[in-house]
CSV table of C-alpha atoms and ligand atoms in Angstrom, one decimal:
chain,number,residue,atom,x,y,z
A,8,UNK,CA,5.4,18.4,-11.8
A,9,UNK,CA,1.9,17.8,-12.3
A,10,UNK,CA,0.9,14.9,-10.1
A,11,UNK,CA,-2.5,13.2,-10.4
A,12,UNK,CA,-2.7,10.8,-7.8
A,13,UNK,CA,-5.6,7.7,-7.8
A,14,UNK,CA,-6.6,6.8,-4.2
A,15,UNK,CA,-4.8,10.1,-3.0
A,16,UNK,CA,-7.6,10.2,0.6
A,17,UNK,CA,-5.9,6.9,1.1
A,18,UNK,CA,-3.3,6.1,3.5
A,19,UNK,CA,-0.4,6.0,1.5
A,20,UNK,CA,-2.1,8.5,-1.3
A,21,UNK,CA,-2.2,11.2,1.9
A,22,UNK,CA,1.0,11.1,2.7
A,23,UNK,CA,2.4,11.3,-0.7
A,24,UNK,CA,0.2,14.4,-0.8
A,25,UNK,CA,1.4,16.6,2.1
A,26,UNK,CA,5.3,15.2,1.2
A,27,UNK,CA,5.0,16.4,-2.4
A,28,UNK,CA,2.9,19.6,-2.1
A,29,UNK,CA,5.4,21.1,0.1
A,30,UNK,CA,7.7,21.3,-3.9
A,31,UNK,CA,5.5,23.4,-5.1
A,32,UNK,CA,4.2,20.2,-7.1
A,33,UNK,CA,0.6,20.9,-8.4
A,34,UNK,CA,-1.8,17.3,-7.6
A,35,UNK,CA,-4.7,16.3,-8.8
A,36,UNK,CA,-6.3,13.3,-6.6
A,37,UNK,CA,-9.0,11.2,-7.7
A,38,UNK,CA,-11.4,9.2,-5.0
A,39,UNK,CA,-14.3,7.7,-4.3
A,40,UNK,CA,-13.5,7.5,-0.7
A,41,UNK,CA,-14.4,3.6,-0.2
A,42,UNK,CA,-12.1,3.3,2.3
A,43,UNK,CA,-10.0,6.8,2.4
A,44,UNK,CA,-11.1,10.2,4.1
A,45,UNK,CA,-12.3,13.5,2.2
A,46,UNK,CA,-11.2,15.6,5.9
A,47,UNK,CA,-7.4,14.1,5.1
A,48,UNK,CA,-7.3,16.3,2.3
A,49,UNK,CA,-8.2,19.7,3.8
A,50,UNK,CA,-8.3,22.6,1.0
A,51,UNK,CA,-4.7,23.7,-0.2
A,52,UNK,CA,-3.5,25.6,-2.4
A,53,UNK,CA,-2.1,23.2,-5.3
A,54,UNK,CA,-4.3,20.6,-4.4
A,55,UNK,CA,-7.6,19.7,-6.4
A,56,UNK,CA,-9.7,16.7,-5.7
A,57,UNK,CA,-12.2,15.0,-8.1
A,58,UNK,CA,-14.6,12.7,-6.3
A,59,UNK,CA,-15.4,9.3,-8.4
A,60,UNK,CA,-14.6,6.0,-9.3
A,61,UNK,CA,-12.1,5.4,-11.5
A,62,UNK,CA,-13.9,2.7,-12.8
A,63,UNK,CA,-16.1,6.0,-14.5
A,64,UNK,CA,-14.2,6.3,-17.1
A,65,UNK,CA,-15.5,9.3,-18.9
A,66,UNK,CA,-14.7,11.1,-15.2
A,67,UNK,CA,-11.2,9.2,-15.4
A,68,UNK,CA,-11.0,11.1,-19.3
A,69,UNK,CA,-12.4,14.2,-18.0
A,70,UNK,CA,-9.8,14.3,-15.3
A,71,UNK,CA,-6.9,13.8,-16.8
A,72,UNK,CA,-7.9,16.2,-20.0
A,73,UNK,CA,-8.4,18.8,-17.6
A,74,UNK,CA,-5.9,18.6,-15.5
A,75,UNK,CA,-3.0,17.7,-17.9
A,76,UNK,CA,-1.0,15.5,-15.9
A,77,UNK,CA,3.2,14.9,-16.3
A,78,UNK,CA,2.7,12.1,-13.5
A,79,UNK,CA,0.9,10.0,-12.3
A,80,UNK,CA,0.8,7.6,-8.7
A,81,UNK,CA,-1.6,5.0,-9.0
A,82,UNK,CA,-2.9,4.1,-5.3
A,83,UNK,CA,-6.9,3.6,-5.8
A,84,UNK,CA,-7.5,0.0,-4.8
A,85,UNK,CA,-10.8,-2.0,-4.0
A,86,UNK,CA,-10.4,-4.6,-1.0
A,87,UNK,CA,-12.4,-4.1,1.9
A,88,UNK,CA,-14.7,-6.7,1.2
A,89,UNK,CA,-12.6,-9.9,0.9
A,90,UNK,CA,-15.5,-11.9,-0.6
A,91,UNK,CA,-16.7,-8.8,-2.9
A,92,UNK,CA,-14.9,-10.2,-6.0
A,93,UNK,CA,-16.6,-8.0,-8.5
A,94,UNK,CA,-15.4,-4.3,-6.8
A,95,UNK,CA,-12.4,-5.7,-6.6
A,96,UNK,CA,-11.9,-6.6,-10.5
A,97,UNK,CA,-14.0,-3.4,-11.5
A,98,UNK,CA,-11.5,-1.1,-9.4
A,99,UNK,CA,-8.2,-3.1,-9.6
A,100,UNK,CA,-8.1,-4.4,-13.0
A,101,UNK,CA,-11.0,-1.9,-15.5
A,102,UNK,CA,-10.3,0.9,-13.0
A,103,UNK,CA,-6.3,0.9,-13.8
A,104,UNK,CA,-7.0,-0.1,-17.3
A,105,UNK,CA,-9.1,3.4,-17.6
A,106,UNK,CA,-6.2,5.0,-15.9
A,107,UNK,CA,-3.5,3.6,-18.0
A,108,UNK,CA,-5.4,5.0,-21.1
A,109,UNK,CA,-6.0,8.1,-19.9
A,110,UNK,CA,-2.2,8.5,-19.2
A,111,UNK,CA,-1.2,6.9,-22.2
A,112,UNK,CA,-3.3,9.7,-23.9
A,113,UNK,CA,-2.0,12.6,-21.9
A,114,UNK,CA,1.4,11.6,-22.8
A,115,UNK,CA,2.6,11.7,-18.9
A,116,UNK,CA,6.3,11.0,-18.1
A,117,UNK,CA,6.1,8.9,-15.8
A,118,UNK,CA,3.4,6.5,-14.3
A,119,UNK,CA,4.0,4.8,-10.9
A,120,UNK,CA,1.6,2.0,-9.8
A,121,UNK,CA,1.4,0.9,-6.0
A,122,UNK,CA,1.0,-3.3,-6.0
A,123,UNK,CA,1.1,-5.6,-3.1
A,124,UNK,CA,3.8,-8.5,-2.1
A,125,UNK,CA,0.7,-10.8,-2.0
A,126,UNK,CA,1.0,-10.8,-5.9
A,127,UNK,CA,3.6,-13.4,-5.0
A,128,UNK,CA,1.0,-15.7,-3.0
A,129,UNK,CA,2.6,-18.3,-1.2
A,130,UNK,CA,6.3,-17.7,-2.2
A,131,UNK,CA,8.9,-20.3,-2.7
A,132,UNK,CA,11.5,-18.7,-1.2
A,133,UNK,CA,11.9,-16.1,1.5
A,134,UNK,CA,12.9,-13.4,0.7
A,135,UNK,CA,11.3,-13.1,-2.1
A,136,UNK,CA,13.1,-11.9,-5.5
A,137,UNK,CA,11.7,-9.8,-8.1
A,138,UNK,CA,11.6,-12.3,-10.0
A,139,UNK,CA,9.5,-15.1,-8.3
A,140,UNK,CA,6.9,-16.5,-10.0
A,141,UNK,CA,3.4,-14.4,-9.3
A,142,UNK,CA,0.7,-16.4,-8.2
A,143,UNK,CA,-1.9,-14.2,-6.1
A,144,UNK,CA,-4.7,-16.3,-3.7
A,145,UNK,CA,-6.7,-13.6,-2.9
A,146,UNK,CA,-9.0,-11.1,-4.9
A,147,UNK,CA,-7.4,-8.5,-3.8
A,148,UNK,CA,-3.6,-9.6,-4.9
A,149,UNK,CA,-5.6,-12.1,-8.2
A,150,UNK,CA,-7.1,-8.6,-9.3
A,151,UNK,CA,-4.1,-5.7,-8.3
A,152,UNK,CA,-1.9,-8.5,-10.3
A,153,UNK,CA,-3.6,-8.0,-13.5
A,154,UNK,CA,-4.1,-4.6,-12.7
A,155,UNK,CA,0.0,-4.4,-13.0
A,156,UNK,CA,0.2,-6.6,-15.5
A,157,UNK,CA,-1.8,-4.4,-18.3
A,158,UNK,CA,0.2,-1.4,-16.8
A,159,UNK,CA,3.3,-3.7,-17.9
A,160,UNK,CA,1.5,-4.4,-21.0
A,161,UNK,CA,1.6,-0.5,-21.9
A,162,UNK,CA,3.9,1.6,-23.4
A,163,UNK,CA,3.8,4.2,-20.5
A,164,UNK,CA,7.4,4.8,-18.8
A,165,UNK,CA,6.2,3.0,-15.5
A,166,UNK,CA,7.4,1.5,-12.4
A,167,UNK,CA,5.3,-0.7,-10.5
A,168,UNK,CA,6.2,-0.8,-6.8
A,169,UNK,CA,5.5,-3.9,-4.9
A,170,UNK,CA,5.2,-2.7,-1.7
A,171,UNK,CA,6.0,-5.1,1.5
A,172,UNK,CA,3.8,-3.4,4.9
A,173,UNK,CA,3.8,0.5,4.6
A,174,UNK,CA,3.6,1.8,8.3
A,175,UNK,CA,3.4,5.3,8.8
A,176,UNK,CA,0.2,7.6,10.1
A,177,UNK,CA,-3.7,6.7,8.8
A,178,UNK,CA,-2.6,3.4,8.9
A,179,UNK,CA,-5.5,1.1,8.8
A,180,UNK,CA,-4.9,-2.6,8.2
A,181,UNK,CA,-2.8,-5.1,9.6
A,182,UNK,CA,-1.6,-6.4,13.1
A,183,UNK,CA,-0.7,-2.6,14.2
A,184,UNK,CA,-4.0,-0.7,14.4
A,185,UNK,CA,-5.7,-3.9,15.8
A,186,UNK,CA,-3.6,-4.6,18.5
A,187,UNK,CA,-3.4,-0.8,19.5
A,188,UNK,CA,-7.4,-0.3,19.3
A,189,UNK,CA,-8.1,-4.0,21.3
A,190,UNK,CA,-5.5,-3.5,23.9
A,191,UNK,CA,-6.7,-0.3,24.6
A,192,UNK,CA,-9.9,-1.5,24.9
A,193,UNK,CA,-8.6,-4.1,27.3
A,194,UNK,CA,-10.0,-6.6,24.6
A,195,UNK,CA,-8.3,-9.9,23.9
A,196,UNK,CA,-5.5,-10.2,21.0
A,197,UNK,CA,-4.1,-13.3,19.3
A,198,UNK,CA,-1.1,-13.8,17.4
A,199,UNK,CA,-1.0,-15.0,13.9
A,200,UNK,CA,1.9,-17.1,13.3
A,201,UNK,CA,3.4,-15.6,10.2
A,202,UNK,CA,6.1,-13.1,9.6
A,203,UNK,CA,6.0,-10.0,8.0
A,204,UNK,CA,8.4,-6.8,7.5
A,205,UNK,CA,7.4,-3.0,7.8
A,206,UNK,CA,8.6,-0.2,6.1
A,207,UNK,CA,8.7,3.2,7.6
A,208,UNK,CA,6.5,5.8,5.4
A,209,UNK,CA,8.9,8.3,5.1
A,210,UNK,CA,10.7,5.8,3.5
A,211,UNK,CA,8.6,4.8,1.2
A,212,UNK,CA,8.0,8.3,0.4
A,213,UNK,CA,11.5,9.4,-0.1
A,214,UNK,CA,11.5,6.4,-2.4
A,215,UNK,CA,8.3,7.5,-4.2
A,216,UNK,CA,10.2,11.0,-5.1
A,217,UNK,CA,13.2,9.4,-6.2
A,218,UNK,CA,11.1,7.1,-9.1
A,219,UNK,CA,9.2,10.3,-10.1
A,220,UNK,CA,12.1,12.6,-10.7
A,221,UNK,CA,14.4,9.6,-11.9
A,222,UNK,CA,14.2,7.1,-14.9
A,223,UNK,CA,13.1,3.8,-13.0
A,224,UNK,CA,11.7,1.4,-15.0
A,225,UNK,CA,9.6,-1.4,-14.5
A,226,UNK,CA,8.8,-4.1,-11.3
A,227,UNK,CA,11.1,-3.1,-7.3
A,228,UNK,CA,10.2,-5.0,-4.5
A,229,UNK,CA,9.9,-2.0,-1.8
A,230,UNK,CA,11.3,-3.8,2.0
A,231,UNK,CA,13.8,-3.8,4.2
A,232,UNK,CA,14.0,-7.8,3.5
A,233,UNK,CA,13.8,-8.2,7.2
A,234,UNK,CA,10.9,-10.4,8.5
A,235,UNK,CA,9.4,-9.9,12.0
A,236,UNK,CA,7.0,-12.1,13.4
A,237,UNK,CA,3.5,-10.8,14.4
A,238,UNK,CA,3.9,-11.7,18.3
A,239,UNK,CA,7.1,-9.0,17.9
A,240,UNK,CA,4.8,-6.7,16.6
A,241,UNK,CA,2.7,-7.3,19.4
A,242,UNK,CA,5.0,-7.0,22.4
A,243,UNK,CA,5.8,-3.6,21.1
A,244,UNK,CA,2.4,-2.7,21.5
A,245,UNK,CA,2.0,-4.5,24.7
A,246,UNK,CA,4.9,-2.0,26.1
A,247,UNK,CA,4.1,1.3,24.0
A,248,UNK,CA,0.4,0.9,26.1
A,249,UNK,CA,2.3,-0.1,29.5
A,250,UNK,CA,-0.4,-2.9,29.5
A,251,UNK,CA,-0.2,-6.3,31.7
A,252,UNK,CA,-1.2,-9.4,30.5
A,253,UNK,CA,-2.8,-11.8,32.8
A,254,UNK,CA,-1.9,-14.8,30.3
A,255,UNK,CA,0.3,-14.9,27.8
A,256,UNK,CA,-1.2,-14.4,24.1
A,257,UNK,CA,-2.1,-16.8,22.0
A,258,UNK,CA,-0.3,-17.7,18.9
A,259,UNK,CA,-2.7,-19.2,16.2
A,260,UNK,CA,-1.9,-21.2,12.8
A,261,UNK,CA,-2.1,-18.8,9.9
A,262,UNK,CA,-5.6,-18.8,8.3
A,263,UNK,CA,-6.8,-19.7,5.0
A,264,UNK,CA,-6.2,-16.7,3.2
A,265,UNK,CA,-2.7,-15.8,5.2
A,266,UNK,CA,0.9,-16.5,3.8
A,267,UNK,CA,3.3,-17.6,6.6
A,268,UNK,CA,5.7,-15.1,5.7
A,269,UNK,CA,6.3,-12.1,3.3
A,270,UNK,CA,9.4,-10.6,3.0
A,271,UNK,CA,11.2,-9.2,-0.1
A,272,UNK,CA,14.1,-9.4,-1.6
A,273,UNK,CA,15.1,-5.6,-2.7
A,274,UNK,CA,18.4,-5.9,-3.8
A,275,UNK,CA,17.2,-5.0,-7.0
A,276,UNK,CA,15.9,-1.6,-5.5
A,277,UNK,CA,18.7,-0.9,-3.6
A,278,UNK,CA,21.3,-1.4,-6.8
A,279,UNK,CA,19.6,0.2,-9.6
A,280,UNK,CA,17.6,2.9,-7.1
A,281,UNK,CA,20.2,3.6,-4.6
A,282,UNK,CA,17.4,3.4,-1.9
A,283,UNK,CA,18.0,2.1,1.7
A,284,UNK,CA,15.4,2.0,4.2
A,285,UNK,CA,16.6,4.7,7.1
A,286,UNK,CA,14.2,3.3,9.8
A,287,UNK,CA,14.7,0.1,11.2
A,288,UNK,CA,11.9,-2.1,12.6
A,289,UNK,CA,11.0,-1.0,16.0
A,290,UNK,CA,11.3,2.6,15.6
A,291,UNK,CA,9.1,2.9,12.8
A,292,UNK,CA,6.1,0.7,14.7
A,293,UNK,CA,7.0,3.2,17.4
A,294,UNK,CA,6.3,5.9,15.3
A,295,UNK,CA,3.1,4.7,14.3
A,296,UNK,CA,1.8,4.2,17.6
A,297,UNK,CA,2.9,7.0,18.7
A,298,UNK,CA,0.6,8.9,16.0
A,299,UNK,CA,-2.0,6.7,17.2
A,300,UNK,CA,-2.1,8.4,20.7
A,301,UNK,CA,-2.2,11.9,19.0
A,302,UNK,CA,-4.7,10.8,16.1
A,303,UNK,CA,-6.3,7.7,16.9
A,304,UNK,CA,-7.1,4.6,15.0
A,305,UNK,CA,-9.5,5.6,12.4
A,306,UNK,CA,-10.5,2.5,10.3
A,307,UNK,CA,-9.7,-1.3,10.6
A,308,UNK,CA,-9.2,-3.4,7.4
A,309,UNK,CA,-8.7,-6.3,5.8
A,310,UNK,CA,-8.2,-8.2,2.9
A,311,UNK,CA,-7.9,-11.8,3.7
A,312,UNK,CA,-9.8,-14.2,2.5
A,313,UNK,CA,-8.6,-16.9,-0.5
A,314,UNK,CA,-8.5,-19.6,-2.3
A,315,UNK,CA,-6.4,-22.5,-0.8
A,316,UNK,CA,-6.6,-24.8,-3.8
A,317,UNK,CA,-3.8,-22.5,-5.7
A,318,UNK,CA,-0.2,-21.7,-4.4
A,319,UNK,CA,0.5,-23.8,-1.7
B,24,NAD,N1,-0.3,0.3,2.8
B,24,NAD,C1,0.4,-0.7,2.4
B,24,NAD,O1,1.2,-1.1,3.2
B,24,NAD,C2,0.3,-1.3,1.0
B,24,NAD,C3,1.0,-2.5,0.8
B,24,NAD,C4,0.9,-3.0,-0.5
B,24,NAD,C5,0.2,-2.3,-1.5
B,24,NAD,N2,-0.4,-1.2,-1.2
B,24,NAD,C6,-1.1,-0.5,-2.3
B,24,NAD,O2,-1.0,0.9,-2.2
B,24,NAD,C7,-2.1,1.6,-2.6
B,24,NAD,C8,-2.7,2.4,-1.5
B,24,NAD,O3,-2.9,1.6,-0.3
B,24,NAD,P1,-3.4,2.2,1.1
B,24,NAD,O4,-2.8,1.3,2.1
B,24,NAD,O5,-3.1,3.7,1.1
B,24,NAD,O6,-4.9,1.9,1.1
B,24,NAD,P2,-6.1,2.9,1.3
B,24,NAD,O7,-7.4,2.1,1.3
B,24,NAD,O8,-5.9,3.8,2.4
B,24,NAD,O9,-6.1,3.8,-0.1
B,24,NAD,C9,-6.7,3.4,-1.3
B,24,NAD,C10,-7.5,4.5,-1.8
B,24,NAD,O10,-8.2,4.2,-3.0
B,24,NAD,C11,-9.5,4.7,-2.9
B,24,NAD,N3,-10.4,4.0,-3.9
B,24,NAD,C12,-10.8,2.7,-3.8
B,24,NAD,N4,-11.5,2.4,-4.8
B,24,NAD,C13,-11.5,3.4,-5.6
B,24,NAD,C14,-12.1,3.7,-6.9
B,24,NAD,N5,-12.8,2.8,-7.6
B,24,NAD,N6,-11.9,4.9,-7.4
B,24,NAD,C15,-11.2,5.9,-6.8
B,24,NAD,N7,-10.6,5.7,-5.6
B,24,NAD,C16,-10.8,4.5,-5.0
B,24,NAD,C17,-9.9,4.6,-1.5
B,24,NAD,O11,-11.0,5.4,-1.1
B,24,NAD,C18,-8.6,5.0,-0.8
B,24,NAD,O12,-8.6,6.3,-0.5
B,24,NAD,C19,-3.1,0.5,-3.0
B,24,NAD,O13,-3.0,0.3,-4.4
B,24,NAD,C20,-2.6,-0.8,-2.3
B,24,NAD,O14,-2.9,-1.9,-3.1
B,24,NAD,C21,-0.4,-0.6,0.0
């Protein structure tokens, strides 16, 4: 395969990148490197990296005219700045429209977009089907929506997978990272009262593989549909660092731009995909923590911030 990946110095771009180069897959990563790392993707042989936006779109043209893709994984995403509505819509929405032409140009097989479980906003039900209605609150999950939905809108063969917490190594948002670097720093942690679920990245990758090589087709909610709450996430931390509390932590209301809880349904994954999660939810925090005490926390971000006037 030839495998351009968008946002490929990200987290989940990176480790899609040393899983699939392994094949003897050829990849082509485009980045601008807002908020992944050139020095994740060290010179190897197979691997070629363009550095840009893919909101350029005569470099998104150039790219994929060059390199002649059969694939594509589209990971780039805008939302470190919460309140920076504009980077978001030019990355997430004009950014994946030039991507979606460019593939649809280079005739590629198969296109596989990365979306988030906050395209759901403030869901109705828990866990979530596939089919819930999709009403994002933040500019992050209001822009990556109608990023997916023009992908849906072309006639690309394309999966979009809408990803519940990805945990795996160069992970940097979220309740993991954050209690790991403030506890370590003997710095004060609170607990947002909301529930989440976490899905091991080799999981996710194995998944990722399987969608390339097989004939999915359109939306998968990608979970274990098992929701943890944050302070569980927290005591696993509290115990990977052997660190006493003098008090226990506090547990705050969820703020404006936070859904209580987020947890997919995946039944349609699992039935038309054959894909089961392998790693269950305290092993695979475990394993990210562990990589933390090899690695380090690198970055820490985040991307809430919303409108409360929608969704509820
Ligand atoms: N990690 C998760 O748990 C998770 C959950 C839901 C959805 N996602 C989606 O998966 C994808 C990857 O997320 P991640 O967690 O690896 O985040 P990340 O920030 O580590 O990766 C995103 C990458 O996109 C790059 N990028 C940003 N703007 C760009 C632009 N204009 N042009 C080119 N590159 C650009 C960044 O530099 C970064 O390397 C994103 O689309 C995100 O929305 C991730």
């Amino acid at each position: 395969m030839r495998v351009l990946i968008t946002g490929g110095a990200g987290c989940l771009g990176s480790n899609l990148v040393e899983a699939l180069l392994p094949h003897g897959h050829e990849i082509l990563v485009i980045d601008n490197f807002a908020t992944g790392r050139r020095e994740v993707l060290p010179e190897m042989p197979g691997l070629s990296v363009v550095e840009g936006s893919i909101v350029d779109r005569a470099l998104v043209n150039d790219a994929f005219e060059n390199f002649r893709p059969s694939h594509v994984v589209h990971g780039a995403a805008a939302y470190k700045d919460p309140a920076d509505w504009h980077s978001d819509a030019m990355t997430n929405v004009v950014g994946s429209i030039n991507v979606v032409e460019a593939a649809r140009r280079a005739g590629v097989k198969r296109f596989i977009n990365l979306q988030t479980a906050l395209c759901y906003g403030r869901p109705e039900r828990v866990p979530i089907p596939i089919d819930h209605p999709m009403r994002p609150i933040t500019s992050y999950a209001i822009s990556k929506t109608a990023g997916e939905s023009y992908i849906a809108m072309s006639d690309l063969p394309w999966a979009s997978l809408r990803l519940a917490n990805i945990a795996g190594p160069r992970l940097a948002i979220g309740p993991i990272p954050t209690f790991y670097q403030r506890l370590k720093a003997g710095q004060g942690c609170f607990c947002s009262d909301t529930i989440r679920e976490f899905v091991d990245m080799d999981d996710f990758v194995r998944l990722v593989e399987r969608v390339l090589e097989g004939p999915a087709s359109g939306v998968y909610n990608v979970s274990t549909g098992e929701g943890h709450s944050i302070k569980e996430v927290f005591d696993i931390v509290v115990d990977h660092l052997g660190v006493r509390l003098d008090r226990p932590v506090p547990i705050v209301s969820p703020g404006a731009g936070d859904v209580p809880a987020v947890v997919l349904d995946p039944a349609r994954t699992v039935r038309e995909l054959g894909w089961q999660p392998r790693n269950g939810f305290e092993p695979t925090i475990r394993r990210v923590l562990a990589w933390y005490d090899v690695h380090g926390v690198t970055d820490i971000y985040s991307h809430l911030l919303a409108s409360d006037r929608l969704g509820r």
